[in-house]
CSV table of C-alpha atoms in Angstrom, one decimal:
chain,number,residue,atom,x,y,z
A,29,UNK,CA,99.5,114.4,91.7
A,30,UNK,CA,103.1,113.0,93.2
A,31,UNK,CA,102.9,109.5,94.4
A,32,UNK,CA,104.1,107.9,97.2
A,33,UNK,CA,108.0,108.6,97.8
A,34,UNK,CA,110.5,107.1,100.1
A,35,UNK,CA,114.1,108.2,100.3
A,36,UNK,CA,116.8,106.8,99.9
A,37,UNK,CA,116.2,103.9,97.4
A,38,UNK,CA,118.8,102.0,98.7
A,39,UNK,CA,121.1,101.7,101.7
A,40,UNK,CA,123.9,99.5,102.7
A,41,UNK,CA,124.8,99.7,106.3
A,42,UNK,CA,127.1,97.3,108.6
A,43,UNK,CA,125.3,95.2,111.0
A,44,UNK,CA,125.4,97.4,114.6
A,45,UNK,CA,124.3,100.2,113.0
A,46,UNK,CA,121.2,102.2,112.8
A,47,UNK,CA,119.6,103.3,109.9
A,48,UNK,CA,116.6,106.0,108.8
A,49,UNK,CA,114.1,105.7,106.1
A,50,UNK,CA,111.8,108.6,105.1
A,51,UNK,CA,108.8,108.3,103.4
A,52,UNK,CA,106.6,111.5,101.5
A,53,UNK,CA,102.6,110.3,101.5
A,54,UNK,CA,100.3,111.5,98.5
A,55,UNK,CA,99.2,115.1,98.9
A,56,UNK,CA,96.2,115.1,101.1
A,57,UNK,CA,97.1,111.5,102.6
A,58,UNK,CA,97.1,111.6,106.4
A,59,UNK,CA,97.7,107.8,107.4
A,60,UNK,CA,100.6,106.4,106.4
A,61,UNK,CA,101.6,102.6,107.2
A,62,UNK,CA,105.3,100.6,106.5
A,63,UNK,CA,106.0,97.0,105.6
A,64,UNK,CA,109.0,94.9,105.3
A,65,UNK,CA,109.0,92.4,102.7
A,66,UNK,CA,111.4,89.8,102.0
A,67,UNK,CA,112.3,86.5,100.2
A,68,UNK,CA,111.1,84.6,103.5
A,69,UNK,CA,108.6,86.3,105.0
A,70,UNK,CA,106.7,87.8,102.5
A,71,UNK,CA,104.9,91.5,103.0
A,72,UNK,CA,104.9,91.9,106.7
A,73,UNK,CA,102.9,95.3,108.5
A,74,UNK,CA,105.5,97.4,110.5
A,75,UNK,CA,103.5,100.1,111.8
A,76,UNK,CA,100.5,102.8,110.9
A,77,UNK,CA,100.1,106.5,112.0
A,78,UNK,CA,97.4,108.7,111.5
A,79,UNK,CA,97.6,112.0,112.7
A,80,UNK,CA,101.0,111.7,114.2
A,81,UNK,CA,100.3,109.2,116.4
A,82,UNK,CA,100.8,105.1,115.6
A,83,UNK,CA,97.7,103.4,116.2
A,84,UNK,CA,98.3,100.6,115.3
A,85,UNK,CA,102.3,98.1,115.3
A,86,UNK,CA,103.1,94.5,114.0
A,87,UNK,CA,105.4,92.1,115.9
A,88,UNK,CA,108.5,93.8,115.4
A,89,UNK,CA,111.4,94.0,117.9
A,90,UNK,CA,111.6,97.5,119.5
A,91,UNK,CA,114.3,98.2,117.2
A,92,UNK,CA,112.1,99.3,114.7
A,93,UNK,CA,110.5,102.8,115.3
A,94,UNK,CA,108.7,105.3,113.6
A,95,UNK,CA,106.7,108.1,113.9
A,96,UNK,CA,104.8,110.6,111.9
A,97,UNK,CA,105.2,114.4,111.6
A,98,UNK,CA,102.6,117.2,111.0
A,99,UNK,CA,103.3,117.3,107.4
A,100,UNK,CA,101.8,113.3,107.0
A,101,UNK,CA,105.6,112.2,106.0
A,102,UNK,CA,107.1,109.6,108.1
A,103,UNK,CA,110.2,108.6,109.2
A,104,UNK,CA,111.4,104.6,110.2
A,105,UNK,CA,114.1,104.0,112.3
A,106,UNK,CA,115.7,100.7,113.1
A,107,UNK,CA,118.4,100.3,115.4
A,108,UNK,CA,121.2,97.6,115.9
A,109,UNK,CA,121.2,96.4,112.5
A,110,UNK,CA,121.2,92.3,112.0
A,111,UNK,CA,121.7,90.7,108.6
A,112,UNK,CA,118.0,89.4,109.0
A,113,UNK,CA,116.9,93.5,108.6
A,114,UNK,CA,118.1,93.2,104.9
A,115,UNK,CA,114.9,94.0,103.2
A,116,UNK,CA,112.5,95.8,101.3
A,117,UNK,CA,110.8,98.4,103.0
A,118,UNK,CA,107.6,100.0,101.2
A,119,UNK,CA,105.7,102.9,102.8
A,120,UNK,CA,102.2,103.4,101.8
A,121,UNK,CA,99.4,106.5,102.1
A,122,UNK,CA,96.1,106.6,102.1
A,123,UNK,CA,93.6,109.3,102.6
A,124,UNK,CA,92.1,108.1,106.1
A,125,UNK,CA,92.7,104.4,107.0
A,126,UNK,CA,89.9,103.2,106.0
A,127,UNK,CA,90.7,103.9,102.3
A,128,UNK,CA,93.0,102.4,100.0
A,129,UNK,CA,96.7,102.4,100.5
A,130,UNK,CA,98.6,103.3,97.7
A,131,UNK,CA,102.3,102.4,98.1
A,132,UNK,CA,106.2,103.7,97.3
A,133,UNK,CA,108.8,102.6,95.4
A,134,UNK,CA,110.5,101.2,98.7
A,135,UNK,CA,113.9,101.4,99.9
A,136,UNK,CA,116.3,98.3,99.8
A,137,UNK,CA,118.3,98.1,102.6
A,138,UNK,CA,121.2,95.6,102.9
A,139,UNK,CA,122.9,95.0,106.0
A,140,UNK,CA,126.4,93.4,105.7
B,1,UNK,CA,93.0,88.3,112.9
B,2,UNK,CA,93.0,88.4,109.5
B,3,UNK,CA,94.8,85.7,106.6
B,4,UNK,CA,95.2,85.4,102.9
B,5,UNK,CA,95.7,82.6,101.0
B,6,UNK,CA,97.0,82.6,97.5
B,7,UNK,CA,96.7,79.1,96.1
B,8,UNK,CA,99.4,79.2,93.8
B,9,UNK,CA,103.2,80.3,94.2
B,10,UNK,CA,103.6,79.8,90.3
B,11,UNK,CA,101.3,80.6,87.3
B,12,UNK,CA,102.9,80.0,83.8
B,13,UNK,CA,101.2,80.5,80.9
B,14,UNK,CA,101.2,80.8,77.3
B,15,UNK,CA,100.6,84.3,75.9
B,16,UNK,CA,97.3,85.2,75.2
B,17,UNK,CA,95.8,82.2,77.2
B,18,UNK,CA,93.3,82.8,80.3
B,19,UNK,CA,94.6,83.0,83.6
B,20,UNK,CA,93.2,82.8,86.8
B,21,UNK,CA,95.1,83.7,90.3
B,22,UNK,CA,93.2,82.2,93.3
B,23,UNK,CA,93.0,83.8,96.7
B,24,UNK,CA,91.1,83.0,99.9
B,25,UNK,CA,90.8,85.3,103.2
B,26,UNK,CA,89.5,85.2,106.4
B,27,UNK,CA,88.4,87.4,108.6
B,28,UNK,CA,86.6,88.0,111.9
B,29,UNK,CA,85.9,91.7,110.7
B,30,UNK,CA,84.9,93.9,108.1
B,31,UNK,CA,87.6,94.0,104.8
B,32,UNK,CA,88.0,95.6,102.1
B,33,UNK,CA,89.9,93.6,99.4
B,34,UNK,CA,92.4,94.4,96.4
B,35,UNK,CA,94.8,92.8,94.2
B,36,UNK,CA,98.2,94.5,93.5
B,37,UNK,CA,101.3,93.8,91.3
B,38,UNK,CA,104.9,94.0,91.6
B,39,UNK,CA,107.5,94.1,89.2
B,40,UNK,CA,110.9,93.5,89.4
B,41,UNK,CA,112.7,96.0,92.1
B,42,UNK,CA,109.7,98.1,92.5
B,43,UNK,CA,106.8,98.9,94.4
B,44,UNK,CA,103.0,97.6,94.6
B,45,UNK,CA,101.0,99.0,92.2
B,46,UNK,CA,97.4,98.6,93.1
B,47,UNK,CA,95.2,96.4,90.5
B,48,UNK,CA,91.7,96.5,91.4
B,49,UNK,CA,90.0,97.1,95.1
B,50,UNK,CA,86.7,95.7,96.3
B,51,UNK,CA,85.4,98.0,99.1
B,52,UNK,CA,81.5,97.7,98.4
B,53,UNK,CA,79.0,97.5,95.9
B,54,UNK,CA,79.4,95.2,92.5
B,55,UNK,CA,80.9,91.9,93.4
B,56,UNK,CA,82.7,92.5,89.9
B,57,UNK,CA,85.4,94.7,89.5
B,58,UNK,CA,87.7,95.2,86.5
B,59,UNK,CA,90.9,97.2,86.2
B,60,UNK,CA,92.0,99.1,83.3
B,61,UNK,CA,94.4,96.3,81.7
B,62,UNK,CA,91.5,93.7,81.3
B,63,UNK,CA,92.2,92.1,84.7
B,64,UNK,CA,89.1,91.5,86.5
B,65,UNK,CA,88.1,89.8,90.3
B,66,UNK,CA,84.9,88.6,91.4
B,67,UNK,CA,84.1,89.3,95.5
B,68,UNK,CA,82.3,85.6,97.0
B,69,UNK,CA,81.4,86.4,100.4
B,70,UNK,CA,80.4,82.9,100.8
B,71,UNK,CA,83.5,81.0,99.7
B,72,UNK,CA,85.5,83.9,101.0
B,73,UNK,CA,87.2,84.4,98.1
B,74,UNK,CA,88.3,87.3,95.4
B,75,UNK,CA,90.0,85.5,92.4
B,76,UNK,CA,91.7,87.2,89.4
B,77,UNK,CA,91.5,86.8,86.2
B,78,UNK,CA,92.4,87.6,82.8
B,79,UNK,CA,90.9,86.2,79.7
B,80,UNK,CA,94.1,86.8,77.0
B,81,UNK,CA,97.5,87.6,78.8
B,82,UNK,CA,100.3,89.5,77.3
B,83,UNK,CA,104.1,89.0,78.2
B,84,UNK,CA,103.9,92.4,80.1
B,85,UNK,CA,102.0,90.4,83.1
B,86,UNK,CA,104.6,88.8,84.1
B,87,UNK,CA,105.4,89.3,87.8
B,88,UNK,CA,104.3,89.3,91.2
B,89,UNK,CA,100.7,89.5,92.3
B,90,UNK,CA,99.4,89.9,95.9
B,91,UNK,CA,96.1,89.7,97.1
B,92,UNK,CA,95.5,91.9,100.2
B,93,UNK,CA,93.0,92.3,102.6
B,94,UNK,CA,92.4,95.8,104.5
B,95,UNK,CA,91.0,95.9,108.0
B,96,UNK,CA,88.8,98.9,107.4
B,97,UNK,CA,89.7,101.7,110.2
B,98,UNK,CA,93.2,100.1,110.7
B,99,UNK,CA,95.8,101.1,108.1
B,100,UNK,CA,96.8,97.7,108.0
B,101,UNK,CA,96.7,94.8,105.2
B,102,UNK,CA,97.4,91.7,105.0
B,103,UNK,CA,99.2,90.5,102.4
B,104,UNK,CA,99.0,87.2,100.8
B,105,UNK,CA,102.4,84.9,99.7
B,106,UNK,CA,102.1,86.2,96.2
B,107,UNK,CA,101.7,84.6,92.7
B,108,UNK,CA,104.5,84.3,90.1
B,109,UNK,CA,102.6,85.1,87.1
B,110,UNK,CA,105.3,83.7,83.9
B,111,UNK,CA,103.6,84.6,80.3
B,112,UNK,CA,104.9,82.5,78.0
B,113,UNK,CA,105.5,83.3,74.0
């Protein structure tokens, strides 16, 4: 079975700009959940859907949007890049959220 | 709300010494618990999970963590370690129905030869 996968793997953008991350769940995996993690903050929670919708968001500017389509993947979005946005960001799956999350490689994303 | 604590930024240790990561939660709610590991520019690979059951849980690479409910705590550890443990651990907590976890500060596990 395909794990967890998140395109692209890395991304430099300029800061102003927006950017899109995409991640793939595991077959079968309908809640998927993203997390930034960095040097200074550690793993923070982004966001969670299930089903399509988000049910649940961390304390995140409005910048940062996601959503989920029918398929399970799931797309971030942040807008108006700042250098503080320079991070890892790791998608995770999990069958229902009450079970395990298992997570992607993540996508490095610096912002210059 | 829920909060990990990992007791110790840095672990070095001689190869094939016993190790032991700490980590303390808290929660108001019902958990589930796991330990994961990251290695240099890569993802979290999960460990070992608590979700019920045996308070004793092993993994298949000789780690192993003990559940205490009452000191709120779900330590790893590893009796011999091997330079390929080196890196990142994270002890996470899972608010069951929420897709969410909670992520401790991580441990810098250093095997030494």
């Amino acid at each position: 079975k395909a794990g967890v996968t998140q395109t692209p793997r890395y991304l430099i953008k300029t800061r102003g700009q927006q950017v899109t991350l995409s991640c793939s769940p595991i077959s079968g995996h309908r809640s998927v959940s993203w997390y930034q993690q960095t040097p200074g903050q550690g793993l923070q929670f982004l966001f969670e859907y299930f089903s399509e919708t988000q049910r649940n968001k961390g304390n995140f500017p409005g910048r940062f949007s996601g959503r989920q389509f029918s398929n399970s993947r799931s797309e971030m979005n942040v807008s108006t890049l700042e250098l503080g946005d320079s991070a890892l960001y790791l998608c995770a799956s999990s069958r229902t959220p009450s079970n395990e999350q298992f997570f992607g490689p993540g996508t490095r994303l610096t912002v210059l | 709300a829920q909060s990990v604590t990992q007791l110790d930024s840095q672990v070095p240790v001689f190869e094939e010494a016993p190790v032991e990561l700490r980590c303390n939660y808290s929660s108001s709610v019902s958990v589930y618990l796991f330990w994961y590991v990251q290695y240099p520019n890569q993802g979290l690979q999960l460990l070992l999970k608590y979700l019920s059951g045996s308070t004793l849980v092993e993994s298949i690479n000789g780690f192993e963590a003990e559940f205490n409910k009452s000191q709120t705590s779900f330590h790893l550890r590893k009796p011999s370690v091997h330079i390929s443990d080196t890196a990142e651990y994270f002890c996470a907590v899972l608010r069951t129905n929420a897709g969410k976890s909670t992520f401790g500060d991580g441990t810098t596990l250093t095997v030494k030869p």
